[in-house]
Short mmCIF file of C-alpha atoms in Angstrom, two decimals:
data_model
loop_
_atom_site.label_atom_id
_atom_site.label_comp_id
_atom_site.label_asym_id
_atom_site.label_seq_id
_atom_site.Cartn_x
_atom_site.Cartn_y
_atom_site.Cartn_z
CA UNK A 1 74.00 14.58 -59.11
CA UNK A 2 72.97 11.74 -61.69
CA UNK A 3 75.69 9.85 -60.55
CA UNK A 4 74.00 6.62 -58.75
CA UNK A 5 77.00 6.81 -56.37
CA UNK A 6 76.44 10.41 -55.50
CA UNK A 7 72.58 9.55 -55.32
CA UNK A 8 73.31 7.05 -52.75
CA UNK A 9 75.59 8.27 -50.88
CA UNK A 10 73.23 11.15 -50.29
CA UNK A 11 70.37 9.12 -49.28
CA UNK A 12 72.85 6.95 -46.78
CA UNK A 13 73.75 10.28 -44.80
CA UNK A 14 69.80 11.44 -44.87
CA UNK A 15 69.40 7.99 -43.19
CA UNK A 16 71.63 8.75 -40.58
CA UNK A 17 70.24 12.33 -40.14
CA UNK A 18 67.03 10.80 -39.21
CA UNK A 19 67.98 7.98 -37.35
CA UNK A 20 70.18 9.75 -35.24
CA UNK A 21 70.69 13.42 -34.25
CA UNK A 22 67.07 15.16 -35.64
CA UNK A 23 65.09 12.47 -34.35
CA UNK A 24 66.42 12.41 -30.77
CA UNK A 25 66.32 15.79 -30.59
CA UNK A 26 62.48 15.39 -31.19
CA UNK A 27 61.76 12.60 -29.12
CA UNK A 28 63.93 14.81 -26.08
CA UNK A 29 61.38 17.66 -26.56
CA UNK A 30 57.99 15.31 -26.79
CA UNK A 31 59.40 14.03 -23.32
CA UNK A 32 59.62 17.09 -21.85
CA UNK A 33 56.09 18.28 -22.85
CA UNK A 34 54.85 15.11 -21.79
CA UNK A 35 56.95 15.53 -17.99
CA UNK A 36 55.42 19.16 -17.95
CA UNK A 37 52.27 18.31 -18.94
CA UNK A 38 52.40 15.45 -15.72
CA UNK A 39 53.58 18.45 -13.57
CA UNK A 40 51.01 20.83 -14.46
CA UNK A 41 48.21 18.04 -13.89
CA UNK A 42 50.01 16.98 -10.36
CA UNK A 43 49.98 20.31 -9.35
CA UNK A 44 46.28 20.87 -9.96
CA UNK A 45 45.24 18.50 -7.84
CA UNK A 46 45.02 15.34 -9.84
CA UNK A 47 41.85 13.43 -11.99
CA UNK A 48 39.06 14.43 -9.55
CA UNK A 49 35.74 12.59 -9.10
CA UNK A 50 32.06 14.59 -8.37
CA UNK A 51 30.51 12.99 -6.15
CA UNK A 52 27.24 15.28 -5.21
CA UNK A 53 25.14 13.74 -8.35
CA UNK A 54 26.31 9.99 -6.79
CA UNK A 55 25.07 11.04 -3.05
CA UNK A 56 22.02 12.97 -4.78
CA UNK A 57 20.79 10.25 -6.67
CA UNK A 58 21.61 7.88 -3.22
CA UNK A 59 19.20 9.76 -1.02
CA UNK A 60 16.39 9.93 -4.02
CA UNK A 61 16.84 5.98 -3.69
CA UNK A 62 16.60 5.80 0.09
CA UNK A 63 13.84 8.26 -0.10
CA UNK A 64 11.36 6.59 -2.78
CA UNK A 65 12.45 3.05 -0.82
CA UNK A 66 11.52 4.25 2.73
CA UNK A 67 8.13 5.82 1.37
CA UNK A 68 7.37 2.77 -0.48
CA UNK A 69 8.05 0.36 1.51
CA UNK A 70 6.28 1.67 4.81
CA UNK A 71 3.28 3.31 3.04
CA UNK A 72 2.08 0.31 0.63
CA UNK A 73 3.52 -3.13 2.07
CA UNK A 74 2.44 -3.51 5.60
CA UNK A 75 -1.32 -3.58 5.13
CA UNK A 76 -3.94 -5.84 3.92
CA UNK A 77 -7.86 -4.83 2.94
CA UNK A 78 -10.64 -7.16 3.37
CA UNK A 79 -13.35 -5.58 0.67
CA UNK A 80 -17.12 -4.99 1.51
CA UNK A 81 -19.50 -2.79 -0.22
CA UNK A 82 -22.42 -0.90 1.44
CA UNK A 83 -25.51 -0.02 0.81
CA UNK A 84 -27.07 2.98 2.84
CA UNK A 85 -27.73 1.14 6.09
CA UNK A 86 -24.42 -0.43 6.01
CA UNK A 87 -25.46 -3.39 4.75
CA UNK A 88 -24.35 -5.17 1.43
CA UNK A 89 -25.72 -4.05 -1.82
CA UNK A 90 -28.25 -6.01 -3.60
CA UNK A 91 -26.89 -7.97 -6.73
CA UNK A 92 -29.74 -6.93 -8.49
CA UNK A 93 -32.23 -4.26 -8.04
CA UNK A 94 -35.02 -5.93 -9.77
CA UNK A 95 -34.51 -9.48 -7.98
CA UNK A 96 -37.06 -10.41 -4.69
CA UNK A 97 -34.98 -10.04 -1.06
CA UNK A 98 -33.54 -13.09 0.05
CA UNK A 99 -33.73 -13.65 3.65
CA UNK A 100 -29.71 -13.26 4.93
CA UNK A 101 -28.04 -15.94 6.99
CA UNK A 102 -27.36 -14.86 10.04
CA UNK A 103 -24.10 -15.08 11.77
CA UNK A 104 -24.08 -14.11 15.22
CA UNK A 105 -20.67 -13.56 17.27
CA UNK A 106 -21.43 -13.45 21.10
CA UNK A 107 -19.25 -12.91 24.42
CA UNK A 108 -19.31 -15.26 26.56
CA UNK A 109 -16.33 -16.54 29.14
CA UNK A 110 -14.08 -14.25 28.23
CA UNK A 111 -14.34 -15.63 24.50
CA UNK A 112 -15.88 -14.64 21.15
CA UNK A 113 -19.00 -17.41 20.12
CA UNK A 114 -19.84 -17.74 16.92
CA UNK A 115 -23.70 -18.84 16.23
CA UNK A 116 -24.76 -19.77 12.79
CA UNK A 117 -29.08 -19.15 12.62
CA UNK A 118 -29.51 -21.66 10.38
CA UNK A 119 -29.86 -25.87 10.80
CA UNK A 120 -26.47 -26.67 10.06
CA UNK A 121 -23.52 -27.84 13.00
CA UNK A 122 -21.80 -24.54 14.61
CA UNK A 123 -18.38 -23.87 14.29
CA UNK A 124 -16.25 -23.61 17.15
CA UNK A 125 -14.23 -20.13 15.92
CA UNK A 126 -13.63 -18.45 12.78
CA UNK A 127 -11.89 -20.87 10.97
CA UNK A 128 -14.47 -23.28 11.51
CA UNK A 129 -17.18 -21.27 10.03
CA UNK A 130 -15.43 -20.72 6.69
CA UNK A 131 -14.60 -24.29 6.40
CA UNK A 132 -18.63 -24.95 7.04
CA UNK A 133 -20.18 -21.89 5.07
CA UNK A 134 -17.13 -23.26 2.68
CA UNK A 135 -19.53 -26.62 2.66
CA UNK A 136 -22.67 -25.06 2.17
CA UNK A 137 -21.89 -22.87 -1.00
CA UNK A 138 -23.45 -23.63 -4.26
CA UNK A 139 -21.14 -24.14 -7.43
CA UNK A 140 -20.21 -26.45 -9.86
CA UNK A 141 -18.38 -27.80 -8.16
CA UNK A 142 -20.75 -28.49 -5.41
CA UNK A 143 -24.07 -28.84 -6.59
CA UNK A 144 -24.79 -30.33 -3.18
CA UNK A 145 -24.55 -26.84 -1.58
CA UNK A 146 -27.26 -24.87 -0.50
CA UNK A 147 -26.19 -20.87 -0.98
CA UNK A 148 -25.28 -19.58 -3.62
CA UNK A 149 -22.18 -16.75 -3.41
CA UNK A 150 -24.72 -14.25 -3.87
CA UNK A 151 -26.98 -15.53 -1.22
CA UNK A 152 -26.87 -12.06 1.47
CA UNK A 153 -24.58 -12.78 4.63
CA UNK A 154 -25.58 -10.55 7.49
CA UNK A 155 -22.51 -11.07 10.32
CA UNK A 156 -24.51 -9.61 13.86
CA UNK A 157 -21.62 -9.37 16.18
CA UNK A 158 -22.51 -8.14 20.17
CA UNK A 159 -21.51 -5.10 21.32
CA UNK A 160 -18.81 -5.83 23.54
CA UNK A 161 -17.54 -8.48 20.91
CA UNK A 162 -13.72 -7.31 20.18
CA UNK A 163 -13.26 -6.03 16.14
CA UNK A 164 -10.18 -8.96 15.99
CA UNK A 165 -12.87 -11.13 16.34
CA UNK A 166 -15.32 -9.37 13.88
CA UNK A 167 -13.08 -9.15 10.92
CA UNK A 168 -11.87 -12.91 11.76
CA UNK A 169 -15.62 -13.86 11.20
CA UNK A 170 -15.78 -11.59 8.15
CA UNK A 171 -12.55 -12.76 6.66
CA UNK A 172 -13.71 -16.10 6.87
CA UNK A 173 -16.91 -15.41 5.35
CA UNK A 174 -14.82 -13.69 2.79
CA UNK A 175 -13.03 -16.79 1.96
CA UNK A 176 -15.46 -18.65 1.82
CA UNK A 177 -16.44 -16.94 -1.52
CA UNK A 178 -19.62 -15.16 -0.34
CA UNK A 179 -19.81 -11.45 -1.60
CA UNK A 180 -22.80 -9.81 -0.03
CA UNK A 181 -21.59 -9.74 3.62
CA UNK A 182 -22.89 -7.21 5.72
CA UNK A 183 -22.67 -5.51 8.99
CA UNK A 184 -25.81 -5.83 11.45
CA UNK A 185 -26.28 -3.10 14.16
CA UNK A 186 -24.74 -4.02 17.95
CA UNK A 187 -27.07 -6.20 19.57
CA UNK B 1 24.11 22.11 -14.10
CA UNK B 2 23.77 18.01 -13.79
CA UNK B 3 23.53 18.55 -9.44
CA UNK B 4 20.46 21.08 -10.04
CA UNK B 5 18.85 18.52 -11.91
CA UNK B 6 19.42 16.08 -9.35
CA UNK B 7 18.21 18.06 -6.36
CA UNK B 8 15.10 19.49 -8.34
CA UNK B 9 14.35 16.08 -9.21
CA UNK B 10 14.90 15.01 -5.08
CA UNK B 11 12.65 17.68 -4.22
CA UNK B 12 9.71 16.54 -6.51
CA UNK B 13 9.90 12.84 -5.42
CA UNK B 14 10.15 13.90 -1.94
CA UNK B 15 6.71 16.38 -1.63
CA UNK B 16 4.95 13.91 -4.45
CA UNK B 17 5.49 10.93 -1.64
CA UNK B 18 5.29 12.74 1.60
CA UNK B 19 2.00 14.33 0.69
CA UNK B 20 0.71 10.67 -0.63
CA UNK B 21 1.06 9.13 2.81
CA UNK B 22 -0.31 12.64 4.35
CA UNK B 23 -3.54 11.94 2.48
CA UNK B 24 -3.99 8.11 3.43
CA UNK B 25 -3.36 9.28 7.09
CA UNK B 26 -2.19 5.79 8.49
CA UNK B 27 -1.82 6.22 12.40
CA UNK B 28 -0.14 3.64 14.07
CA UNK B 29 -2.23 1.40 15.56
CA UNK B 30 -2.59 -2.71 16.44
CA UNK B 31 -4.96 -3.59 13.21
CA UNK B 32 -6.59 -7.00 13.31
CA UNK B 33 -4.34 -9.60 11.46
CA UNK B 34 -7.22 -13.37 10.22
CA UNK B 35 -5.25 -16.11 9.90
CA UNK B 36 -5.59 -17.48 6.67
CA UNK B 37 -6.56 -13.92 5.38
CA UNK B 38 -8.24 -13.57 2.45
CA UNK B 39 -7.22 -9.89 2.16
CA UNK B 40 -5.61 -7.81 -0.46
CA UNK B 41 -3.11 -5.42 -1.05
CA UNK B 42 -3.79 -1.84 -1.61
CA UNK B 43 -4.15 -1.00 -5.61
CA UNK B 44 -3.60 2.09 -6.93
CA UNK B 45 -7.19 3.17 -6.82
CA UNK B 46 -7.81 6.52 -4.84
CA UNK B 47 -8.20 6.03 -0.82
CA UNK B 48 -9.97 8.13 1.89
CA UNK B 49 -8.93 6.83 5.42
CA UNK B 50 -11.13 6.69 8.32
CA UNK B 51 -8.89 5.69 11.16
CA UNK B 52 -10.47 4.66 14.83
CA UNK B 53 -8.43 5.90 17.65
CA UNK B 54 -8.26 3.71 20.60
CA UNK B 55 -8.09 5.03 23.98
CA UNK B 56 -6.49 1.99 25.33
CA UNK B 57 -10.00 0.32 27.55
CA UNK B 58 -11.36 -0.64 24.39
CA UNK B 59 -13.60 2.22 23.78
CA UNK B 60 -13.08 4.92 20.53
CA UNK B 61 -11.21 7.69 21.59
CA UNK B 62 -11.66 10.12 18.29
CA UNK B 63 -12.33 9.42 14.60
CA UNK B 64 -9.37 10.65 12.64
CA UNK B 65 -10.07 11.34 8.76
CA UNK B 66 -8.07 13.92 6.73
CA UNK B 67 -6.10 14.98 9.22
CA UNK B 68 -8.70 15.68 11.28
CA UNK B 69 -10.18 14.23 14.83
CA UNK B 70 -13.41 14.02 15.22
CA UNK B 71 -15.32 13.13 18.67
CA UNK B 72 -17.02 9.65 19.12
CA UNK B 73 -20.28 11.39 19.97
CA UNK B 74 -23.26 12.15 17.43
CA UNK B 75 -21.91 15.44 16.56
CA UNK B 76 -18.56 14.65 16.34
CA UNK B 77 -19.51 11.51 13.63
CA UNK B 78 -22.14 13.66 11.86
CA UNK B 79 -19.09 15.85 11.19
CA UNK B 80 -17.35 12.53 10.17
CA UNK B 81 -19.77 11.67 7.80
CA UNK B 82 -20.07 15.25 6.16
CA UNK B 83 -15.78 14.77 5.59
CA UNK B 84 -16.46 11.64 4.02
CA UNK B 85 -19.30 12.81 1.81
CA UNK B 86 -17.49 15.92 0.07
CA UNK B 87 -14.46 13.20 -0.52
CA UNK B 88 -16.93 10.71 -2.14
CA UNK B 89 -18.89 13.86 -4.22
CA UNK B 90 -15.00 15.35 -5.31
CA UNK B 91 -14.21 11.57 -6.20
CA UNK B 92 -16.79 9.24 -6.79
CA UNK B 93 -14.50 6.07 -7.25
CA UNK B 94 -12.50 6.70 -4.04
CA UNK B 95 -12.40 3.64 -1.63
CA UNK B 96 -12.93 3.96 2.27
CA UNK B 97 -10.67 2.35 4.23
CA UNK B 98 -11.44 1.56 7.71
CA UNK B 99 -8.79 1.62 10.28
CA UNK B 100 -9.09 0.14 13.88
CA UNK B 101 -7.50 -0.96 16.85
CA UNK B 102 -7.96 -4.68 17.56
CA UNK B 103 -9.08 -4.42 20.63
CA UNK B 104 -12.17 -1.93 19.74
CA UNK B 105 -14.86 -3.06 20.91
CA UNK B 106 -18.06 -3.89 17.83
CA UNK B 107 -20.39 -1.17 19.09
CA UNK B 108 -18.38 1.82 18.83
CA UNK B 109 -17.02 0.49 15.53
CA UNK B 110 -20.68 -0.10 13.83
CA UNK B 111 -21.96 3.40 13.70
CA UNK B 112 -18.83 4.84 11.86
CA UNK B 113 -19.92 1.63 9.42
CA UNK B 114 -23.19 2.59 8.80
CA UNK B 115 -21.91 6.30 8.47
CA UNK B 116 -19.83 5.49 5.27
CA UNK B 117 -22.74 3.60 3.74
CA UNK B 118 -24.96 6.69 4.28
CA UNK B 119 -22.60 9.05 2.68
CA UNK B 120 -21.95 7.24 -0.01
CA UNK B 121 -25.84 7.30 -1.15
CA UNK B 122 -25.89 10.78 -0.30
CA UNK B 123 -23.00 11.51 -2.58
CA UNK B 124 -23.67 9.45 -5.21
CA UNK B 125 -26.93 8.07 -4.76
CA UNK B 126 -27.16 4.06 -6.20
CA UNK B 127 -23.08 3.69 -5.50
CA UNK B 128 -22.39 1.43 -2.54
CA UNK B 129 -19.79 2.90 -0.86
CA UNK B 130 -16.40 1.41 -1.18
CA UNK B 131 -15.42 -0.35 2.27
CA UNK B 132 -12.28 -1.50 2.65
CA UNK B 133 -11.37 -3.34 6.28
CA UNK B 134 -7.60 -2.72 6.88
CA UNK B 135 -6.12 -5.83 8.57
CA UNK B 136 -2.16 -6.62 8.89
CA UNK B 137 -1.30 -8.84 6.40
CA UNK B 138 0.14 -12.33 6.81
CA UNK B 139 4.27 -12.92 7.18
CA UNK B 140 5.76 -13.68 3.88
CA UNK B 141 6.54 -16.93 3.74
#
């Protein structure tokens, strides 16, 4: 067996051993597991895919957008804070009444009039009357003006005047920075 | 165990939302809409809703708040104004929001005005009360 001949001549036919019979014989059988395994899986039905947590999760999405969506985007709020009578709070408890200016909305020819009681031009509509009360305010700014945004607003609509007309008046009070606006009874 | 989940989780989302919009009570209706506005959008601050139902000549058909309709006579806003006093005394930082067809005429609009200032003071007396005018806002641009 110490013979280097022998030694190799053993190792040459181990060689072949492996490279031939033995190892096809393995590589046969891995096949065949592999082609049963395939079978087994076809037979069951395939890779399958769950869909209910998908369409769950779809509707909770639909849902929350729906809600959302129509609950919160479609409106806008004009802000006014009231004292007792309805009117707007005083800034300061302690601080002398100011006389309000006076905006009065009347109907007349089928149309909504808008009267400021105070010597200054009138406005024509709405718009008008921020752009002048707009004017009038007191800032930096301005110095020129002659209320300040504190000064008390008190908007006197008719009784017959529409409320689109109202809260145009009162929106355009609103941007016209004043922040004591307040609602007089129906004349 | 992962579709439970799901569906428990649908089901919460679903009651927490549907009973948010059952308490702000918005009844479809043709709200004013300024142009330029110079309103806001809602916040998340806590909302009462007084909505004025029209009955189509103009005139207030019912005051609807909680849920609830109310008649457009003394009794039926003195009942109005009770509603809107226990939801200003259970939350004293809750905003009004004021609801109303466009075409509502001033006068039938004023008293339910004066109402929320007056149960505001009687709830929590030195608070104004909250008022918020609900208008349609402007179109994206």
């Amino acid at each position: 067996m110490s013979d280097p001949a022998t030694i190799a001549a053993h190792l040459r036919r181990l060689r072949d051993d492996v490279m031939s019979g033995t190892q096809l014989a393995d590589d046969e059988d891995a096949e065949r597991r592999l082609r049963e395994a395939r079978a087994k899986r076809r037979a069951l039905g395939g890779l399958q895919l769950n869909l209910t947590p998908m369409i769950d999760v779809t509707f909770l999405l639909l849902v929350f957008f729906v809600c959302t969506t129509k609950a919160l985007d479609k409106e806008g709020l004009l802000r006014a804070d009231l004292s007792e009578r309805g009117g707007a709070m005083p800034a300061d408890a302690l601080s002398l009444d100011e006389p309000p200016l006076r905006v009065e909305l009347r109907r007349e020819d089928a149309r909504t009039r808008v009267q400021v009681l105070a010597p200054m031009p009138q406005p024509e509509d709405p718009e008008e009357l921020g752009f002048l009360l707009a004017s009038r305010r007191y800032g930096p700014e301005n110095p020129a003006g002659i209320f300040a945004a504190d000064h008390p607003i008190e908007l006197a609509p008719s009784a017959d005047a529409p409320w689109e007309d109202t809260v145009a008046a009162f929106n355009a009070i609103t941007r016209a920075g004043y922040t004591r606006v307040s609602f007089a009874r129906p004349q | 165990m992962t579709p439970l989940i799901d569906m428990a989780m649908l089901l919460i989302v679903f009651f927490v939302l549907v009973s948010q919009i059952g308490a702000t009570d918005l009844v479809p209706m043709k709200l004013p809409k300024p142009s330029p506005s110079a309103a806001s959008s809602p916040g998340r601050e806590p909302r009462c809703v007084v909505n004025a139902l029209s009955d189509g000549t103009g005139r207030v058909r019912a005051w609807r708040f909680a849920g609830v309709e109310h008649a457009p006579d003394a009794a039926g806003l003195a009942a109005l104004g009770d509603a809107v006093t226990q939801a200003l005394r259970a939350q004293p930082s809750v905003e009004v929001h004021l609801r109303a067809d466009a075409d509502l005429r001033y006068a039938d609009i004023a008293p339910a005005i004066e109402m929320v200032g007056r149960a505001a003071t009687r709830a929590n007396p030195g608070t104004p009360a909250r008022l918020r005018v609900a208008v349609q806002p402007e179109p994206r641009s």
